Short mmCIF file of N, CA and C in Angstrom, two decimals:
data_model
loop_
_atom_site.label_atom_id
_atom_site.label_comp_id
_atom_site.label_asym_id
_atom_site.label_seq_id
_atom_site.Cartn_x
_atom_site.Cartn_y
_atom_site.Cartn_z
N LEU A 1 -3.33 4.44 -27.13
CA LEU A 1 -4.63 3.81 -26.90
C LEU A 1 -5.67 4.79 -26.35
N LYS A 2 -5.21 5.83 -25.71
CA LYS A 2 -6.09 6.86 -25.14
C LYS A 2 -7.21 6.28 -24.26
N PRO A 3 -6.86 5.59 -23.19
CA PRO A 3 -7.92 5.09 -22.30
C PRO A 3 -8.71 6.25 -21.71
N LYS A 4 -9.92 5.97 -21.26
CA LYS A 4 -10.74 7.02 -20.65
C LYS A 4 -10.07 7.57 -19.40
N ALA A 5 -9.37 6.70 -18.68
CA ALA A 5 -8.76 7.12 -17.41
C ALA A 5 -7.58 6.22 -17.07
N PHE A 6 -6.76 6.68 -16.15
CA PHE A 6 -5.67 5.86 -15.63
C PHE A 6 -5.44 6.22 -14.17
N ILE A 7 -4.82 5.30 -13.47
CA ILE A 7 -4.40 5.51 -12.08
C ILE A 7 -2.92 5.18 -12.02
N ALA A 8 -2.16 6.04 -11.37
CA ALA A 8 -0.73 5.80 -11.15
C ALA A 8 -0.44 6.04 -9.67
N GLU A 9 0.66 5.48 -9.20
CA GLU A 9 1.02 5.59 -7.79
C GLU A 9 2.51 5.81 -7.67
N ASN A 10 2.92 6.57 -6.64
CA ASN A 10 4.34 6.75 -6.39
C ASN A 10 4.54 7.11 -4.93
N VAL A 11 5.80 7.21 -4.54
CA VAL A 11 6.13 7.52 -3.15
C VAL A 11 5.83 8.99 -2.84
N ARG A 12 5.66 9.27 -1.56
CA ARG A 12 5.37 10.62 -1.10
C ARG A 12 6.41 11.63 -1.59
N GLY A 13 7.65 11.21 -1.67
CA GLY A 13 8.74 12.08 -2.08
C GLY A 13 8.56 12.70 -3.46
N LEU A 14 7.72 12.09 -4.30
CA LEU A 14 7.47 12.66 -5.62
C LEU A 14 6.92 14.08 -5.51
N MET A 15 6.18 14.36 -4.43
CA MET A 15 5.56 15.68 -4.27
C MET A 15 6.60 16.77 -4.01
N SER A 16 7.73 16.39 -3.43
CA SER A 16 8.76 17.39 -3.12
C SER A 16 9.99 17.28 -4.02
N MET A 17 10.05 16.24 -4.85
CA MET A 17 11.20 16.05 -5.73
C MET A 17 11.37 17.26 -6.64
N ASP A 18 12.57 17.77 -6.70
CA ASP A 18 12.88 18.93 -7.53
C ASP A 18 11.97 20.11 -7.16
N GLY A 19 11.72 20.25 -5.86
CA GLY A 19 10.87 21.34 -5.37
C GLY A 19 9.44 21.26 -5.88
N GLY A 20 8.97 20.07 -6.16
CA GLY A 20 7.63 19.88 -6.71
C GLY A 20 7.62 19.90 -8.23
N GLY A 21 8.76 20.20 -8.83
CA GLY A 21 8.85 20.32 -10.28
C GLY A 21 8.63 19.01 -11.02
N ALA A 22 9.06 17.89 -10.42
CA ALA A 22 8.89 16.59 -11.08
C ALA A 22 7.41 16.27 -11.27
N LEU A 23 6.62 16.47 -10.21
CA LEU A 23 5.19 16.19 -10.31
C LEU A 23 4.50 17.18 -11.25
N ASP A 24 4.91 18.44 -11.20
CA ASP A 24 4.36 19.43 -12.13
C ASP A 24 4.62 19.03 -13.58
N MET A 25 5.82 18.49 -13.84
CA MET A 25 6.17 18.07 -15.20
C MET A 25 5.30 16.88 -15.64
N ILE A 26 5.07 15.95 -14.73
CA ILE A 26 4.21 14.79 -15.03
C ILE A 26 2.81 15.26 -15.39
N VAL A 27 2.26 16.16 -14.58
CA VAL A 27 0.91 16.69 -14.82
C VAL A 27 0.87 17.43 -16.17
N ALA A 28 1.88 18.25 -16.44
CA ALA A 28 1.92 19.01 -17.69
C ALA A 28 2.05 18.08 -18.91
N ASP A 29 2.93 17.07 -18.80
CA ASP A 29 3.12 16.14 -19.91
C ASP A 29 1.85 15.36 -20.21
N LEU A 30 1.16 14.92 -19.17
CA LEU A 30 -0.09 14.18 -19.37
C LEU A 30 -1.20 15.10 -19.88
N GLY A 31 -1.18 16.36 -19.44
CA GLY A 31 -2.13 17.33 -19.96
C GLY A 31 -1.92 17.57 -21.45
N ALA A 32 -0.67 17.56 -21.87
CA ALA A 32 -0.34 17.81 -23.28
C ALA A 32 -0.84 16.70 -24.20
N ILE A 33 -1.07 15.51 -23.66
CA ILE A 33 -1.58 14.42 -24.50
C ILE A 33 -3.08 14.17 -24.27
N GLY A 34 -3.74 15.13 -23.60
CA GLY A 34 -5.20 15.07 -23.54
C GLY A 34 -5.82 14.58 -22.25
N TYR A 35 -5.11 14.71 -21.12
CA TYR A 35 -5.65 14.24 -19.84
C TYR A 35 -5.69 15.36 -18.80
N GLN A 36 -6.77 15.36 -18.03
CA GLN A 36 -6.85 16.20 -16.84
C GLN A 36 -6.35 15.34 -15.68
N VAL A 37 -5.37 15.83 -14.97
CA VAL A 37 -4.71 15.02 -13.95
C VAL A 37 -4.90 15.65 -12.58
N SER A 38 -5.24 14.81 -11.62
CA SER A 38 -5.31 15.25 -10.23
C SER A 38 -4.52 14.26 -9.38
N PHE A 39 -4.00 14.73 -8.27
CA PHE A 39 -3.24 13.84 -7.39
C PHE A 39 -3.55 14.18 -5.95
N GLN A 40 -3.31 13.19 -5.10
CA GLN A 40 -3.55 13.38 -3.66
C GLN A 40 -2.63 12.44 -2.90
N LEU A 41 -2.18 12.87 -1.73
CA LEU A 41 -1.42 12.00 -0.84
C LEU A 41 -2.41 11.18 -0.04
N TYR A 42 -2.29 9.87 -0.13
CA TYR A 42 -3.16 8.96 0.61
C TYR A 42 -2.36 8.33 1.75
N LYS A 43 -2.96 8.28 2.92
CA LYS A 43 -2.39 7.58 4.07
C LYS A 43 -3.17 6.27 4.18
N ALA A 44 -2.50 5.16 3.90
CA ALA A 44 -3.18 3.87 3.81
C ALA A 44 -3.99 3.55 5.06
N MET A 45 -3.48 3.91 6.24
CA MET A 45 -4.18 3.57 7.48
C MET A 45 -5.54 4.26 7.59
N GLU A 46 -5.74 5.36 6.87
CA GLU A 46 -7.03 6.05 6.89
C GLU A 46 -8.07 5.36 6.00
N TRP A 47 -7.64 4.35 5.26
CA TRP A 47 -8.51 3.64 4.32
C TRP A 47 -8.72 2.18 4.71
N GLY A 48 -8.38 1.81 5.94
CA GLY A 48 -8.60 0.45 6.42
C GLY A 48 -7.43 -0.49 6.27
N VAL A 49 -6.27 0.03 5.86
CA VAL A 49 -5.06 -0.78 5.71
C VAL A 49 -4.24 -0.64 7.00
N PRO A 50 -3.83 -1.75 7.62
CA PRO A 50 -3.10 -1.65 8.89
C PRO A 50 -1.62 -1.30 8.70
N GLN A 51 -1.36 -0.17 8.08
CA GLN A 51 0.00 0.22 7.70
C GLN A 51 0.12 1.74 7.60
N THR A 52 1.28 2.25 7.96
CA THR A 52 1.51 3.70 7.92
C THR A 52 1.90 4.21 6.54
N ARG A 53 1.87 3.36 5.54
CA ARG A 53 2.28 3.71 4.17
C ARG A 53 1.57 4.97 3.66
N GLU A 54 2.34 5.86 3.04
CA GLU A 54 1.81 7.05 2.39
C GLU A 54 2.22 7.01 0.93
N ARG A 55 1.27 7.24 0.05
CA ARG A 55 1.55 7.21 -1.38
C ARG A 55 0.79 8.31 -2.10
N VAL A 56 1.41 8.83 -3.16
CA VAL A 56 0.75 9.79 -4.03
C VAL A 56 -0.02 8.98 -5.06
N ILE A 57 -1.32 9.23 -5.14
CA ILE A 57 -2.16 8.58 -6.15
C ILE A 57 -2.48 9.64 -7.20
N ILE A 58 -2.17 9.31 -8.44
CA ILE A 58 -2.39 10.22 -9.57
C ILE A 58 -3.48 9.62 -10.44
N VAL A 59 -4.51 10.40 -10.70
CA VAL A 59 -5.61 9.94 -11.55
C VAL A 59 -5.75 10.92 -12.72
N GLY A 60 -5.82 10.36 -13.90
CA GLY A 60 -6.04 11.18 -15.09
C GLY A 60 -7.29 10.71 -15.81
N VAL A 61 -8.06 11.66 -16.32
CA VAL A 61 -9.21 11.34 -17.16
C VAL A 61 -9.06 12.14 -18.45
N ARG A 62 -9.55 11.55 -19.54
CA ARG A 62 -9.47 12.24 -20.82
C ARG A 62 -10.19 13.58 -20.74
N ASN A 63 -9.78 14.51 -21.57
CA ASN A 63 -10.36 15.86 -21.56
C ASN A 63 -11.85 15.91 -21.90
N ASP A 64 -12.37 14.84 -22.51
CA ASP A 64 -13.80 14.83 -22.82
C ASP A 64 -14.67 14.38 -21.65
N ILE A 65 -14.05 14.13 -20.51
CA ILE A 65 -14.74 13.69 -19.29
C ILE A 65 -14.43 14.73 -18.21
N PRO A 66 -15.43 15.09 -17.37
CA PRO A 66 -15.13 16.04 -16.29
C PRO A 66 -13.99 15.55 -15.38
N ALA A 67 -13.26 16.49 -14.83
CA ALA A 67 -12.11 16.17 -13.98
C ALA A 67 -12.52 15.30 -12.80
N PHE A 68 -11.62 14.40 -12.41
CA PHE A 68 -11.82 13.52 -11.26
C PHE A 68 -11.44 14.24 -9.98
N GLU A 69 -12.25 14.09 -8.95
CA GLU A 69 -11.93 14.63 -7.63
C GLU A 69 -11.70 13.47 -6.68
N HIS A 70 -10.58 13.50 -6.00
CA HIS A 70 -10.24 12.44 -5.06
C HIS A 70 -11.19 12.47 -3.86
N SER A 71 -11.48 11.29 -3.35
CA SER A 71 -12.31 11.16 -2.16
C SER A 71 -11.47 11.43 -0.91
N LEU A 72 -12.14 11.78 0.14
CA LEU A 72 -11.49 11.89 1.44
C LEU A 72 -11.86 10.65 2.25
N PRO A 73 -10.98 10.22 3.15
CA PRO A 73 -11.31 9.03 3.95
C PRO A 73 -12.45 9.32 4.91
N ASP A 74 -13.17 8.27 5.25
CA ASP A 74 -14.25 8.38 6.22
C ASP A 74 -13.65 8.56 7.62
N PRO A 75 -13.89 9.69 8.28
CA PRO A 75 -13.27 9.90 9.60
C PRO A 75 -13.78 8.91 10.66
N LYS A 76 -14.87 8.21 10.37
CA LYS A 76 -15.41 7.22 11.32
C LYS A 76 -14.78 5.84 11.12
N ARG A 77 -14.03 5.66 10.03
CA ARG A 77 -13.41 4.37 9.79
C ARG A 77 -12.33 4.15 10.84
N PRO A 78 -12.37 3.04 11.56
CA PRO A 78 -11.36 2.82 12.60
C PRO A 78 -9.99 2.52 12.00
N ILE A 79 -8.97 2.93 12.72
CA ILE A 79 -7.59 2.60 12.35
C ILE A 79 -7.33 1.16 12.84
N VAL A 80 -6.83 0.32 11.95
CA VAL A 80 -6.58 -1.08 12.29
C VAL A 80 -5.15 -1.21 12.81
N SER A 81 -5.02 -1.75 14.01
CA SER A 81 -3.68 -1.91 14.59
C SER A 81 -3.00 -3.16 14.02
N LEU A 82 -1.69 -3.20 14.19
CA LEU A 82 -0.91 -4.35 13.73
C LEU A 82 -1.39 -5.62 14.42
N LYS A 83 -1.62 -5.53 15.72
CA LYS A 83 -2.06 -6.71 16.47
C LYS A 83 -3.40 -7.23 15.94
N GLU A 84 -4.33 -6.32 15.63
CA GLU A 84 -5.61 -6.75 15.07
C GLU A 84 -5.41 -7.48 13.74
N ALA A 85 -4.46 -7.04 12.97
CA ALA A 85 -4.23 -7.60 11.64
C ALA A 85 -3.54 -8.96 11.65
N ILE A 86 -2.63 -9.18 12.59
CA ILE A 86 -1.80 -10.40 12.52
C ILE A 86 -1.81 -11.27 13.77
N LYS A 87 -2.56 -10.91 14.79
CA LYS A 87 -2.53 -11.65 16.06
C LYS A 87 -2.77 -13.15 15.89
N ASP A 88 -3.70 -13.53 15.03
CA ASP A 88 -4.02 -14.95 14.88
C ASP A 88 -2.85 -15.77 14.32
N LEU A 89 -1.84 -15.11 13.78
CA LEU A 89 -0.67 -15.83 13.24
C LEU A 89 0.39 -16.09 14.31
N GLU A 90 0.24 -15.49 15.49
CA GLU A 90 1.26 -15.62 16.55
C GLU A 90 1.50 -17.07 16.96
N LYS A 91 0.45 -17.89 16.98
CA LYS A 91 0.59 -19.27 17.44
C LYS A 91 0.88 -20.24 16.31
N LYS A 92 1.02 -19.72 15.10
CA LYS A 92 1.30 -20.58 13.95
C LYS A 92 2.82 -20.74 13.80
N GLY A 93 3.24 -21.96 13.61
CA GLY A 93 4.65 -22.23 13.42
C GLY A 93 5.11 -21.80 12.03
N GLU A 94 6.42 -21.69 11.88
CA GLU A 94 6.96 -21.29 10.59
C GLU A 94 6.59 -22.32 9.52
N GLY A 95 5.98 -21.85 8.44
CA GLY A 95 5.57 -22.71 7.35
C GLY A 95 4.22 -23.38 7.56
N GLU A 96 3.63 -23.21 8.72
CA GLU A 96 2.32 -23.84 9.01
C GLU A 96 1.21 -23.21 8.17
N VAL A 97 1.40 -21.96 7.80
CA VAL A 97 0.48 -21.24 6.93
C VAL A 97 1.31 -20.79 5.73
N SER A 98 0.70 -20.75 4.56
CA SER A 98 1.42 -20.35 3.36
C SER A 98 2.13 -19.01 3.54
N ALA A 99 3.40 -18.98 3.17
CA ALA A 99 4.27 -17.80 3.23
C ALA A 99 4.54 -17.30 4.65
N HIS A 100 4.21 -18.11 5.65
CA HIS A 100 4.48 -17.72 7.04
C HIS A 100 5.89 -18.17 7.41
N LYS A 101 6.85 -17.55 6.73
CA LYS A 101 8.27 -17.77 6.97
C LYS A 101 8.90 -16.40 7.08
N TRP A 102 9.99 -16.31 7.80
CA TRP A 102 10.57 -14.99 8.06
C TRP A 102 12.07 -14.97 7.88
N SER A 103 12.56 -13.78 7.64
CA SER A 103 13.99 -13.54 7.50
C SER A 103 14.68 -13.84 8.82
N LYS A 104 15.87 -14.42 8.72
CA LYS A 104 16.66 -14.73 9.92
C LYS A 104 17.75 -13.68 10.15
N ALA A 105 17.68 -12.56 9.42
CA ALA A 105 18.69 -11.51 9.57
C ALA A 105 18.74 -11.03 11.02
N LYS A 106 19.94 -10.92 11.53
CA LYS A 106 20.14 -10.45 12.91
C LYS A 106 19.90 -8.94 12.99
N LYS A 107 19.65 -8.47 14.20
CA LYS A 107 19.43 -7.04 14.40
C LYS A 107 20.73 -6.29 14.14
N ASN A 108 20.63 -5.19 13.40
CA ASN A 108 21.81 -4.38 13.13
C ASN A 108 21.38 -2.92 13.09
N ILE A 109 22.15 -2.09 12.46
CA ILE A 109 21.84 -0.67 12.41
C ILE A 109 21.14 -0.37 11.09
N GLY A 110 20.16 0.51 11.13
CA GLY A 110 19.55 0.95 9.88
C GLY A 110 18.07 0.62 9.77
N GLN A 111 17.56 0.87 8.59
CA GLN A 111 16.15 0.72 8.31
C GLN A 111 15.69 -0.72 8.52
N GLY A 112 14.51 -0.88 9.11
CA GLY A 112 13.94 -2.20 9.29
C GLY A 112 14.40 -2.92 10.53
N ASN A 113 15.14 -2.27 11.40
CA ASN A 113 15.65 -2.94 12.58
C ASN A 113 14.96 -2.50 13.86
N SER A 114 13.75 -2.01 13.70
CA SER A 114 12.97 -1.61 14.87
C SER A 114 11.94 -2.70 15.18
N ILE A 115 11.41 -2.64 16.38
CA ILE A 115 10.36 -3.56 16.79
C ILE A 115 9.03 -2.85 16.58
N CYS A 116 8.12 -3.52 15.91
CA CYS A 116 6.81 -2.93 15.64
C CYS A 116 6.03 -2.72 16.93
N LYS A 117 5.12 -1.80 16.91
CA LYS A 117 4.24 -1.54 18.04
C LYS A 117 2.90 -2.22 17.77
N ALA A 118 2.45 -3.03 18.72
CA ALA A 118 1.23 -3.82 18.55
C ALA A 118 0.00 -2.96 18.38
N ASP A 119 -0.05 -1.83 19.09
CA ASP A 119 -1.27 -1.01 19.11
C ASP A 119 -1.30 0.07 18.04
N LYS A 120 -0.33 0.05 17.13
CA LYS A 120 -0.27 1.02 16.03
C LYS A 120 -0.36 0.25 14.71
N PRO A 121 -0.67 0.95 13.60
CA PRO A 121 -0.59 0.27 12.31
C PRO A 121 0.84 -0.17 12.04
N GLY A 122 1.00 -1.17 11.21
CA GLY A 122 2.32 -1.66 10.87
C GLY A 122 3.12 -0.63 10.09
N PRO A 123 4.43 -0.85 10.00
CA PRO A 123 5.28 0.06 9.23
C PRO A 123 5.05 -0.12 7.73
N THR A 124 5.57 0.79 6.95
CA THR A 124 5.50 0.67 5.50
C THR A 124 6.29 -0.57 5.07
N MET A 125 5.64 -1.44 4.32
CA MET A 125 6.31 -2.63 3.80
C MET A 125 7.14 -2.20 2.59
N ARG A 126 8.44 -2.42 2.68
CA ARG A 126 9.36 -2.00 1.63
C ARG A 126 9.73 -3.17 0.74
N ALA A 127 10.03 -2.89 -0.50
CA ALA A 127 10.43 -3.94 -1.43
C ALA A 127 11.89 -4.34 -1.20
N GLU A 128 12.74 -3.38 -0.97
CA GLU A 128 14.18 -3.64 -0.80
C GLU A 128 14.53 -3.53 0.68
N HIS A 129 14.57 -4.66 1.34
CA HIS A 129 14.92 -4.63 2.77
C HIS A 129 16.12 -5.51 3.07
N HIS A 130 16.53 -6.33 2.10
CA HIS A 130 17.71 -7.20 2.25
C HIS A 130 17.68 -7.97 3.57
N GLY A 131 16.49 -8.49 3.89
CA GLY A 131 16.32 -9.25 5.12
C GLY A 131 15.97 -8.40 6.32
N ASN A 132 16.13 -7.08 6.21
CA ASN A 132 15.89 -6.20 7.35
C ASN A 132 14.44 -5.72 7.42
N ILE A 133 13.52 -6.66 7.41
CA ILE A 133 12.13 -6.30 7.63
C ILE A 133 11.95 -6.18 9.15
N GLU A 134 11.06 -5.33 9.58
CA GLU A 134 10.90 -5.04 11.00
C GLU A 134 10.61 -6.28 11.84
N PHE A 135 10.86 -6.14 13.15
CA PHE A 135 10.64 -7.24 14.09
C PHE A 135 9.20 -7.25 14.60
N HIS A 136 8.72 -8.47 14.83
CA HIS A 136 7.39 -8.68 15.41
C HIS A 136 7.34 -8.01 16.78
N TYR A 137 6.17 -7.52 17.16
CA TYR A 137 6.02 -6.78 18.43
C TYR A 137 6.24 -7.64 19.67
N SER A 138 6.12 -8.98 19.58
CA SER A 138 6.28 -9.77 20.80
C SER A 138 7.05 -11.08 20.63
N LEU A 139 7.36 -11.49 19.42
CA LEU A 139 7.92 -12.83 19.21
C LEU A 139 9.43 -12.88 19.01
N GLY A 140 10.12 -11.76 19.05
CA GLY A 140 11.58 -11.79 18.94
C GLY A 140 12.09 -12.28 17.60
N ARG A 141 11.31 -12.10 16.57
CA ARG A 141 11.73 -12.46 15.21
C ARG A 141 11.21 -11.39 14.25
N ARG A 142 11.71 -11.45 13.03
CA ARG A 142 11.23 -10.52 12.02
C ARG A 142 9.84 -10.93 11.54
N LEU A 143 9.11 -9.97 10.99
CA LEU A 143 7.79 -10.26 10.45
C LEU A 143 7.90 -11.29 9.34
N SER A 144 6.93 -12.18 9.28
CA SER A 144 6.91 -13.17 8.20
C SER A 144 6.36 -12.53 6.92
N ALA A 145 6.58 -13.21 5.82
CA ALA A 145 6.02 -12.72 4.55
C ALA A 145 4.50 -12.69 4.63
N ARG A 146 3.88 -13.69 5.28
CA ARG A 146 2.41 -13.70 5.42
C ARG A 146 1.96 -12.50 6.25
N GLU A 147 2.69 -12.19 7.32
CA GLU A 147 2.34 -11.01 8.13
C GLU A 147 2.51 -9.73 7.31
N ALA A 148 3.57 -9.65 6.53
CA ALA A 148 3.77 -8.48 5.66
C ALA A 148 2.62 -8.35 4.67
N ALA A 149 2.16 -9.48 4.13
CA ALA A 149 1.03 -9.46 3.19
C ALA A 149 -0.24 -8.97 3.89
N ARG A 150 -0.46 -9.40 5.12
CA ARG A 150 -1.62 -8.92 5.88
C ARG A 150 -1.52 -7.41 6.10
N ILE A 151 -0.32 -6.94 6.43
CA ILE A 151 -0.11 -5.52 6.67
C ILE A 151 -0.40 -4.72 5.40
N GLN A 152 -0.16 -5.32 4.23
CA GLN A 152 -0.45 -4.68 2.96
C GLN A 152 -1.92 -4.85 2.56
N SER A 153 -2.67 -5.67 3.29
CA SER A 153 -4.10 -5.95 3.07
C SER A 153 -4.36 -6.98 1.99
N PHE A 154 -3.37 -7.83 1.68
CA PHE A 154 -3.59 -8.93 0.75
C PHE A 154 -4.40 -10.03 1.42
N PRO A 155 -5.24 -10.72 0.67
CA PRO A 155 -5.97 -11.85 1.25
C PRO A 155 -5.02 -13.02 1.53
N ASP A 156 -5.41 -13.87 2.48
CA ASP A 156 -4.55 -14.98 2.88
C ASP A 156 -4.37 -16.03 1.79
N ASP A 157 -5.23 -16.06 0.79
CA ASP A 157 -5.07 -17.07 -0.26
C ASP A 157 -4.11 -16.61 -1.37
N MET A 158 -3.53 -15.45 -1.21
CA MET A 158 -2.54 -14.97 -2.18
C MET A 158 -1.25 -15.77 -2.00
N GLU A 159 -0.76 -16.35 -3.08
CA GLU A 159 0.45 -17.17 -3.03
C GLU A 159 1.64 -16.36 -3.55
N TYR A 160 2.82 -16.67 -3.03
CA TYR A 160 4.04 -15.96 -3.42
C TYR A 160 5.08 -16.98 -3.84
N ILE A 161 5.67 -16.77 -5.01
CA ILE A 161 6.71 -17.67 -5.50
C ILE A 161 7.86 -16.82 -6.05
N PRO A 162 9.06 -17.30 -6.12
CA PRO A 162 9.49 -18.65 -5.79
C PRO A 162 10.07 -18.78 -4.38
N SER A 163 10.27 -17.66 -3.68
CA SER A 163 10.93 -17.71 -2.37
C SER A 163 10.35 -16.66 -1.44
N ILE A 164 10.70 -16.77 -0.16
CA ILE A 164 10.24 -15.78 0.81
C ILE A 164 10.86 -14.42 0.53
N SER A 165 12.12 -14.41 0.12
CA SER A 165 12.76 -13.14 -0.24
C SER A 165 12.01 -12.48 -1.39
N ALA A 166 11.64 -13.26 -2.39
CA ALA A 166 10.85 -12.73 -3.52
C ALA A 166 9.48 -12.28 -3.04
N ALA A 167 8.91 -13.01 -2.09
CA ALA A 167 7.60 -12.64 -1.55
C ALA A 167 7.65 -11.26 -0.90
N TYR A 168 8.65 -11.04 -0.04
CA TYR A 168 8.81 -9.72 0.59
C TYR A 168 8.87 -8.62 -0.47
N LYS A 169 9.61 -8.88 -1.53
CA LYS A 169 9.78 -7.88 -2.59
C LYS A 169 8.46 -7.62 -3.32
N GLN A 170 7.75 -8.69 -3.68
CA GLN A 170 6.45 -8.56 -4.35
C GLN A 170 5.46 -7.79 -3.48
N ILE A 171 5.44 -8.11 -2.21
CA ILE A 171 4.51 -7.47 -1.27
C ILE A 171 4.86 -5.99 -1.13
N GLY A 172 6.14 -5.70 -0.94
CA GLY A 172 6.58 -4.31 -0.75
C GLY A 172 6.39 -3.44 -1.97
N ASN A 173 6.47 -4.03 -3.16
CA ASN A 173 6.31 -3.27 -4.40
C ASN A 173 4.85 -2.95 -4.71
N ALA A 174 3.94 -3.60 -4.06
CA ALA A 174 2.53 -3.49 -4.41
C ALA A 174 1.84 -2.27 -3.78
N VAL A 175 0.76 -1.86 -4.41
CA VAL A 175 -0.17 -0.91 -3.80
C VAL A 175 -1.08 -1.75 -2.90
N PRO A 176 -1.34 -1.33 -1.66
CA PRO A 176 -2.24 -2.12 -0.82
C PRO A 176 -3.59 -2.34 -1.52
N PRO A 177 -4.02 -3.59 -1.69
CA PRO A 177 -5.25 -3.86 -2.41
C PRO A 177 -6.48 -3.10 -1.88
N VAL A 178 -6.60 -2.97 -0.57
CA VAL A 178 -7.76 -2.26 -0.02
C VAL A 178 -7.73 -0.79 -0.42
N LEU A 179 -6.56 -0.16 -0.38
CA LEU A 179 -6.44 1.23 -0.82
C LEU A 179 -6.75 1.34 -2.32
N ALA A 180 -6.17 0.43 -3.11
CA ALA A 180 -6.42 0.44 -4.55
C ALA A 180 -7.91 0.27 -4.85
N TRP A 181 -8.59 -0.57 -4.08
CA TRP A 181 -10.02 -0.78 -4.28
C TRP A 181 -10.79 0.53 -4.07
N HIS A 182 -10.46 1.25 -3.01
CA HIS A 182 -11.15 2.52 -2.74
C HIS A 182 -10.94 3.51 -3.88
N VAL A 183 -9.72 3.63 -4.35
CA VAL A 183 -9.43 4.56 -5.45
C VAL A 183 -10.15 4.09 -6.72
N GLY A 184 -10.05 2.80 -7.01
CA GLY A 184 -10.69 2.25 -8.20
C GLY A 184 -12.20 2.42 -8.18
N GLN A 185 -12.82 2.21 -7.02
CA GLN A 185 -14.27 2.37 -6.92
C GLN A 185 -14.68 3.82 -7.15
N ALA A 186 -13.90 4.76 -6.62
CA ALA A 186 -14.20 6.18 -6.82
C ALA A 186 -14.10 6.55 -8.30
N LEU A 187 -13.07 6.03 -8.98
CA LEU A 187 -12.92 6.31 -10.40
C LEU A 187 -14.03 5.64 -11.21
N LYS A 188 -14.40 4.42 -10.86
CA LYS A 188 -15.49 3.73 -11.56
C LYS A 188 -16.79 4.52 -11.44
N LYS A 189 -17.08 4.99 -10.25
CA LYS A 189 -18.29 5.79 -10.02
C LYS A 189 -18.27 7.05 -10.89
N HIS A 190 -17.11 7.69 -10.95
CA HIS A 190 -16.94 8.90 -11.75
C HIS A 190 -17.18 8.61 -13.23
N LEU A 191 -16.57 7.54 -13.72
CA LEU A 191 -16.73 7.18 -15.15
C LEU A 191 -18.17 6.74 -15.46
N ASP A 192 -18.79 6.00 -14.53
CA ASP A 192 -20.18 5.58 -14.74
C ASP A 192 -21.09 6.81 -14.87
N LYS A 193 -20.77 7.84 -14.11
CA LYS A 193 -21.61 9.05 -14.11
C LYS A 193 -21.37 9.91 -15.34
N TYR A 194 -20.11 10.02 -15.78
CA TYR A 194 -19.78 11.04 -16.78
C TYR A 194 -19.36 10.53 -18.17
N SER A 195 -18.98 9.28 -18.29
CA SER A 195 -18.50 8.85 -19.61
C SER A 195 -19.57 8.04 -20.35
N LYS A 196 -19.44 8.02 -21.65
CA LYS A 196 -20.41 7.32 -22.48
C LYS A 196 -19.84 6.02 -22.97
#
């Protein structure tokens, strides 16, 4: 189809996979089919997302369009803490708000068994946690799916089906909408300026 541009996303580890060779191969392969490709590591918390998530954003534009340059975050943009993002949900009972239900997995060893810090951005929301999503900073329970969605920057009217387990997975698999918006707006501006 040869679109004018594309955006792709992957985990930070892609930059070091095979000594950087995996990402080099992706760039070379996309270059061979007519795209100029640039990539940058984005820290979601620097873009208004209350989460420590880091992702490689890859943008390609067709060779007939000038190369895309990634934006840098605004250093004046405040970092949003976990408490700022989810505090209003503390007094809501389970199920009182859509998707405000949480895993009942007991504390054990391994990933996702830490207690979040209220004054820091939330942890990276993972798709595969098998119930081991992190614990709320003050309530002695795991984060709810609605809280996880807030940490990912999804709006509260976003619905998740068919289950809370599926909701956690959908949320964790997603690119934070606020981060995606910033990248998308930068690419739109670039295309508006340079493409016909």
